[in-house]
Coordinates of C-alpha atoms in Angstrom, one line a residue:
M3 CA 181.9 230.7 120.8
D4 CA 180.9 232.3 124.5
L5 CA 180.1 230.3 127.3
P6 CA 176.2 231.5 127.5
T7 CA 176.8 229.2 124.1
V8 CA 178.6 226.8 125.5
W9 CA 176.5 225.6 128.6
F10 CA 173.4 226.1 126.0
V11 CA 174.9 223.2 124.0
A12 CA 176.3 221.2 127.2
I13 CA 172.5 221.2 128.5
A14 CA 171.3 219.8 125.3
V15 CA 174.0 217.2 125.7
L16 CA 173.2 216.4 129.2
W17 CA 169.1 216.2 127.6
T18 CA 170.6 213.8 124.6
G19 CA 172.1 211.6 127.0
Y20 CA 169.4 210.8 129.4
F21 CA 166.8 210.7 125.9
V22 CA 168.7 207.9 124.6
L23 CA 169.6 205.9 127.9
E24 CA 166.3 206.0 129.7
G25 CA 164.4 206.1 127.2
F26 CA 165.4 202.5 126.0
D27 CA 164.4 201.9 130.6
F28 CA 161.1 203.9 130.0
G29 CA 160.4 201.8 126.7
V30 CA 161.2 198.2 128.5
G31 CA 158.7 199.3 131.7
M32 CA 155.9 200.3 129.3
L33 CA 156.2 197.0 127.1
L34 CA 155.8 194.7 129.9
P35 CA 152.3 193.7 129.1
A36 CA 153.8 192.3 126.2
L37 CA 156.2 191.0 127.2
G38 CA 154.3 187.9 128.9
R39 CA 156.4 185.9 130.8
H40 CA 159.7 187.0 129.7
R41 CA 159.3 189.9 131.8
G42 CA 161.5 189.3 134.3
T43 CA 164.1 188.5 131.8
A44 CA 163.8 192.2 129.9
L45 CA 163.9 194.1 133.3
K46 CA 166.9 191.9 134.5
A47 CA 168.5 193.5 131.2
I48 CA 167.5 197.0 132.3
G49 CA 168.2 196.0 136.0
P50 CA 172.2 196.6 136.0
V51 CA 171.9 200.5 134.5
W52 CA 168.0 202.1 135.1
D53 CA 168.7 203.7 138.0
G54 CA 172.3 205.2 136.8
N55 CA 170.7 206.2 133.9
E56 CA 168.9 208.7 135.7
V57 CA 172.0 210.9 137.2
W58 CA 171.7 212.6 133.4
L59 CA 168.5 214.0 134.3
I60 CA 169.4 215.1 137.7
T61 CA 172.4 216.8 136.2
A62 CA 170.6 218.2 132.8
I63 CA 168.4 219.6 135.1
G64 CA 171.5 221.0 138.2
A65 CA 173.3 222.7 134.9
M66 CA 170.5 224.5 133.7
F67 CA 169.5 225.7 137.3
A68 CA 173.5 226.6 138.4
A69 CA 174.0 228.5 133.9
F70 CA 170.6 229.3 133.2
P71 CA 168.3 229.7 136.8
A72 CA 165.6 231.9 134.9
W73 CA 165.4 229.3 132.6
Y74 CA 164.9 226.8 135.0
G75 CA 163.0 229.3 137.2
A76 CA 160.0 229.9 134.6
T77 CA 160.2 226.0 133.0
L78 CA 159.6 224.0 136.3
S79 CA 156.6 226.7 137.5
G80 CA 155.0 227.1 134.3
F81 CA 155.2 223.6 133.7
Y82 CA 154.6 222.4 137.5
V83 CA 152.0 219.8 136.8
P84 CA 153.4 218.2 134.1
V85 CA 157.1 217.9 136.2
L86 CA 155.3 217.0 138.9
L87 CA 153.7 214.2 137.4
V88 CA 156.9 213.1 136.4
V89 CA 158.6 213.1 139.6
L90 CA 155.9 210.7 140.9
A91 CA 155.8 208.7 138.1
L92 CA 160.0 208.0 138.8
I93 CA 158.9 207.5 142.5
V94 CA 156.6 205.3 141.7
R95 CA 158.8 203.3 139.3
G96 CA 161.7 202.9 141.1
V97 CA 159.6 201.6 144.1
A98 CA 158.2 199.3 141.9
L99 CA 161.9 197.8 140.7
E100 CA 163.5 198.0 143.1
Y101 CA 160.5 195.4 145.3
R102 CA 159.7 193.3 142.4
G103 CA 161.5 190.6 143.4
K104 CA 160.6 191.0 147.0
A105 CA 157.4 189.4 146.8
P106 CA 156.1 187.3 149.9
R107 CA 155.3 184.2 149.5
S108 CA 151.6 182.4 150.3
E109 CA 150.8 178.6 148.5
G110 CA 147.2 178.8 147.1
G111 CA 145.4 175.5 145.2
A112 CA 148.4 173.5 143.3
G113 CA 151.4 174.7 145.3
V114 CA 150.5 178.5 143.4
D115 CA 152.1 181.2 144.9
T116 CA 148.8 183.6 144.8
A117 CA 150.4 186.4 147.0
G118 CA 154.0 186.6 144.8
E119 CA 152.1 186.9 141.8
Q120 CA 149.6 189.3 142.6
W121 CA 152.7 191.5 144.2
R122 CA 154.7 191.2 140.9
A123 CA 151.5 192.6 139.1
R124 CA 151.4 195.6 141.2
C125 CA 155.1 196.3 140.7
D126 CA 154.7 196.1 137.4
L127 CA 151.4 198.2 137.0
G128 CA 153.6 200.8 138.6
I129 CA 156.4 200.0 136.5
V130 CA 154.2 200.4 133.3
V131 CA 152.8 203.8 134.6
G132 CA 156.0 205.1 135.8
S133 CA 157.5 204.5 132.2
A134 CA 154.6 205.6 130.4
V135 CA 154.1 209.2 131.7
P136 CA 157.7 210.1 131.6
A137 CA 158.1 208.9 128.5
F138 CA 154.9 210.8 127.1
V139 CA 155.4 214.0 129.8
W140 CA 159.0 214.7 128.6
G141 CA 157.8 215.5 124.5
L142 CA 154.9 217.2 126.0
V143 CA 156.9 220.0 127.7
F144 CA 159.5 219.9 125.0
A145 CA 156.9 220.7 122.5
N146 CA 156.1 223.4 124.3
L147 CA 159.3 225.1 124.9
V148 CA 159.4 225.0 120.5
R149 CA 156.3 226.2 120.5
G150 CA 157.1 229.2 123.3
V151 CA 154.1 229.8 126.6
E152 CA 152.5 232.8 127.5
L153 CA 155.3 234.8 129.4
G154 CA 155.5 238.3 130.9
A155 CA 157.6 240.8 130.8
D156 CA 158.6 239.6 135.0
G157 CA 159.6 236.3 133.1
V158 CA 156.9 234.5 135.0
V159 CA 154.7 231.8 132.7
T160 CA 150.8 232.8 132.8
S161 CA 149.8 229.9 130.7
S162 CA 147.4 227.1 132.6
P163 CA 147.7 223.5 132.6
A164 CA 145.0 223.1 129.9
D165 CA 147.6 225.5 127.4
L166 CA 149.7 223.1 127.8
L167 CA 147.5 220.0 125.9
N168 CA 147.4 222.1 122.2
P169 CA 147.8 219.5 119.2
Y170 CA 151.6 220.4 118.9
A171 CA 152.7 219.5 122.0
L172 CA 150.4 216.3 122.5
L173 CA 151.9 214.8 119.4
G174 CA 155.3 216.0 120.6
G175 CA 153.9 213.5 123.8
L176 CA 153.2 210.8 121.0
V177 CA 156.7 210.9 119.3
T178 CA 158.1 210.3 122.3
L179 CA 156.0 208.1 123.5
T180 CA 156.4 205.7 120.7
L181 CA 160.0 206.0 120.0
F182 CA 161.0 205.0 123.4
A183 CA 158.9 202.2 123.6
L184 CA 160.4 200.8 120.2
H185 CA 163.7 201.6 121.3
G186 CA 162.5 199.3 123.9
A187 CA 161.7 197.0 122.0
V188 CA 165.4 197.2 120.0
F189 CA 167.5 196.6 124.0
V190 CA 165.3 193.9 124.6
A191 CA 166.2 192.1 121.4
L192 CA 169.7 193.2 122.0
K193 CA 170.2 192.3 125.4
T194 CA 168.0 189.2 125.9
D195 CA 168.9 185.5 123.9
G196 CA 166.3 182.9 123.1
P197 CA 162.4 183.6 122.9
A198 CA 162.6 187.2 124.5
R199 CA 165.1 188.3 121.5
F200 CA 162.6 187.1 119.1
L201 CA 159.6 188.9 120.9
G202 CA 161.9 191.8 120.8
R203 CA 162.3 191.5 117.2
A204 CA 158.3 191.2 116.7
L205 CA 157.8 194.1 118.7
V206 CA 160.0 196.1 116.6
K207 CA 157.7 195.7 113.7
R208 CA 154.5 196.3 115.6
L209 CA 155.7 199.4 117.0
A210 CA 157.3 201.2 114.3
P211 CA 154.9 202.4 111.2
V212 CA 152.7 204.3 114.9
A213 CA 156.5 205.8 115.3
V214 CA 157.5 206.4 111.9
V215 CA 154.8 208.1 111.1
A216 CA 154.5 210.7 114.5
L217 CA 157.9 211.5 114.0
A218 CA 157.4 212.3 110.5
V219 CA 154.6 214.7 110.9
F220 CA 156.1 215.8 114.0
L221 CA 159.3 216.9 112.6
A222 CA 157.4 218.3 109.6
Q223 CA 156.0 221.4 111.8
T224 CA 159.4 221.4 113.3
A225 CA 162.7 221.3 110.8
A226 CA 163.8 222.0 107.5
G227 CA 162.2 219.3 104.7
W228 CA 165.5 217.7 104.6
V229 CA 166.3 216.9 108.5
T230 CA 162.7 215.2 108.4
V231 CA 164.1 212.7 106.1
V232 CA 167.3 212.3 107.1
V233 CA 166.0 211.5 110.9
V234 CA 162.9 209.9 109.8
G235 CA 165.4 207.6 107.4
L236 CA 167.7 206.6 110.6
L237 CA 164.0 205.0 112.7
V238 CA 163.5 203.6 109.4
A239 CA 167.2 201.4 109.5
A240 CA 166.2 200.8 112.9
A241 CA 163.3 198.9 112.9
L242 CA 164.8 197.1 109.6
L243 CA 168.1 196.1 111.1
A244 CA 166.4 194.5 114.7
V245 CA 164.2 193.2 111.9
R246 CA 166.8 191.3 110.3
G247 CA 168.7 190.4 113.3
R248 CA 171.2 192.8 113.8
E249 CA 170.3 194.2 117.1
G250 CA 173.7 196.1 117.8
W251 CA 173.8 198.9 115.0
A252 CA 169.8 198.7 115.3
F253 CA 170.1 199.9 118.6
V254 CA 172.8 202.5 117.6
A255 CA 170.5 203.5 115.5
A256 CA 167.4 203.7 117.5
A257 CA 170.3 205.6 119.5
V258 CA 170.8 207.9 116.7
T259 CA 167.7 209.2 115.8
I260 CA 166.7 209.7 119.6
A261 CA 169.8 212.4 120.0
A262 CA 168.9 213.9 116.7
L263 CA 165.3 214.5 117.3
T264 CA 166.7 216.7 120.9
V265 CA 169.3 218.6 118.6
V266 CA 166.6 219.2 116.4
I267 CA 164.6 220.7 119.4
F268 CA 167.8 222.6 120.8
G269 CA 168.6 223.8 117.4
S270 CA 164.9 225.2 116.6
L271 CA 164.9 227.2 120.2
Y272 CA 168.0 229.0 120.0
P273 CA 168.8 231.6 120.5
A274 CA 165.9 231.4 122.7
V275 CA 165.4 228.9 125.8
L276 CA 162.0 230.2 126.2
P277 CA 159.8 231.9 123.8
S278 CA 157.1 233.9 124.4
L279 CA 153.9 233.5 123.0
T280 CA 153.0 237.5 124.7
D281 CA 155.4 239.1 122.8
P282 CA 158.5 238.0 121.4
A283 CA 160.5 241.0 123.3
F284 CA 159.7 238.5 126.9
D285 CA 161.9 236.0 125.5
L286 CA 164.2 234.1 127.5
T287 CA 167.7 234.1 125.5
V288 CA 170.8 232.6 126.3
A289 CA 172.1 235.7 126.6
N290 CA 169.6 237.5 129.5
A291 CA 169.0 233.9 131.5
A292 CA 171.9 233.2 131.7
S293 CA 174.3 233.4 135.2
G294 CA 177.5 235.8 135.5
P295 CA 180.5 235.0 133.7
Y296 CA 182.1 233.9 137.2
T297 CA 179.5 231.3 137.7
L298 CA 179.8 229.8 133.9
T299 CA 183.7 229.9 134.3
L300 CA 183.5 227.7 137.9
L301 CA 180.8 225.5 136.4
S302 CA 183.1 224.6 133.1
W303 CA 186.0 223.7 135.2
V304 CA 183.4 222.0 137.8
G305 CA 181.7 220.4 134.9
G306 CA 185.5 219.5 132.7
I307 CA 186.5 217.6 135.7
F308 CA 183.6 215.2 137.3
L309 CA 181.5 215.1 133.8
P310 CA 184.5 212.6 131.7
V311 CA 184.3 210.8 135.2
V312 CA 180.6 210.2 135.7
I313 CA 180.8 208.7 131.8
A314 CA 184.0 206.8 132.4
Y315 CA 182.0 205.2 135.0
Q316 CA 179.0 204.5 133.1
S317 CA 180.9 203.2 130.2
W318 CA 182.9 200.4 132.5
S319 CA 179.5 199.4 134.0
Y320 CA 177.6 199.0 130.5
W321 CA 181.1 197.0 129.1
V322 CA 180.6 194.8 132.8
F323 CA 176.9 193.9 131.8
R324 CA 177.3 193.7 128.2
R325 CA 176.2 190.2 127.6
R326 CA 173.0 188.9 126.6
V327 CA 170.4 188.3 129.6
T328 CA 168.1 184.7 129.7
A329 CA 166.2 183.2 131.1

């Protein structure tokens, strides 16, 4: 396997890690209105890990920039509006998560903390929007990567933002939105105890039909039939396990489902990294979009040294905060 292919696989792994780990963060954030008085408990469950999970996004985009600069440039310029929406949403979400617990106090009638309630309500809205927008937009972007864009011989994407809102891409956005929401509900059931845990199971039961149908339709248009059956079967298993109280195995099944979906997306791309709808001869491929051998060799040494350190640190942090959260 040559170095460009190795780094294509490495970038696929980084995006997989991001979607699996940040997916349940997005899911918990989107589900806040349905969690009611258990919102604080659910947010405590993701509190120690959500910002660390975003490291995978930074690393994935950094690896694209270093290993495939033409792919990075064409993707971020061609998808400028969606990527900008993601960045703004992540900023709003991060601020809301950090400042939700720093509400001013102003007691109204009967000792009610009216100012604090209003503050938390605004922060909760920021968390919901800041979670739902990236969850939908990433699916939209990657579905368009698989479908292809208007790409010229100069490597410039000429597709308009309206062109990106095609039915296949919108379905991809719906898949990641519902899949991450289900993943978040499983995580709530896994990491909380008491009423919040049972509410997480109930949310899984309500979300599963929509997520399963959306995933099945999307995969039927993207991959071979047996792949669709296997991946959809994993998601069904995740939902059934969660409802039956086997939250640990349910979380594993949901994580494997997201990982499998990411593998299908990158597998459908290869050997292209950005297909051209203008002319297949203009496709950006693993070969013609890669950096030079010296850069890729240097990246391999850096990645080989520091990536295990990052994985070890994150594994340790998850181990430290492994216990269930209660009210």
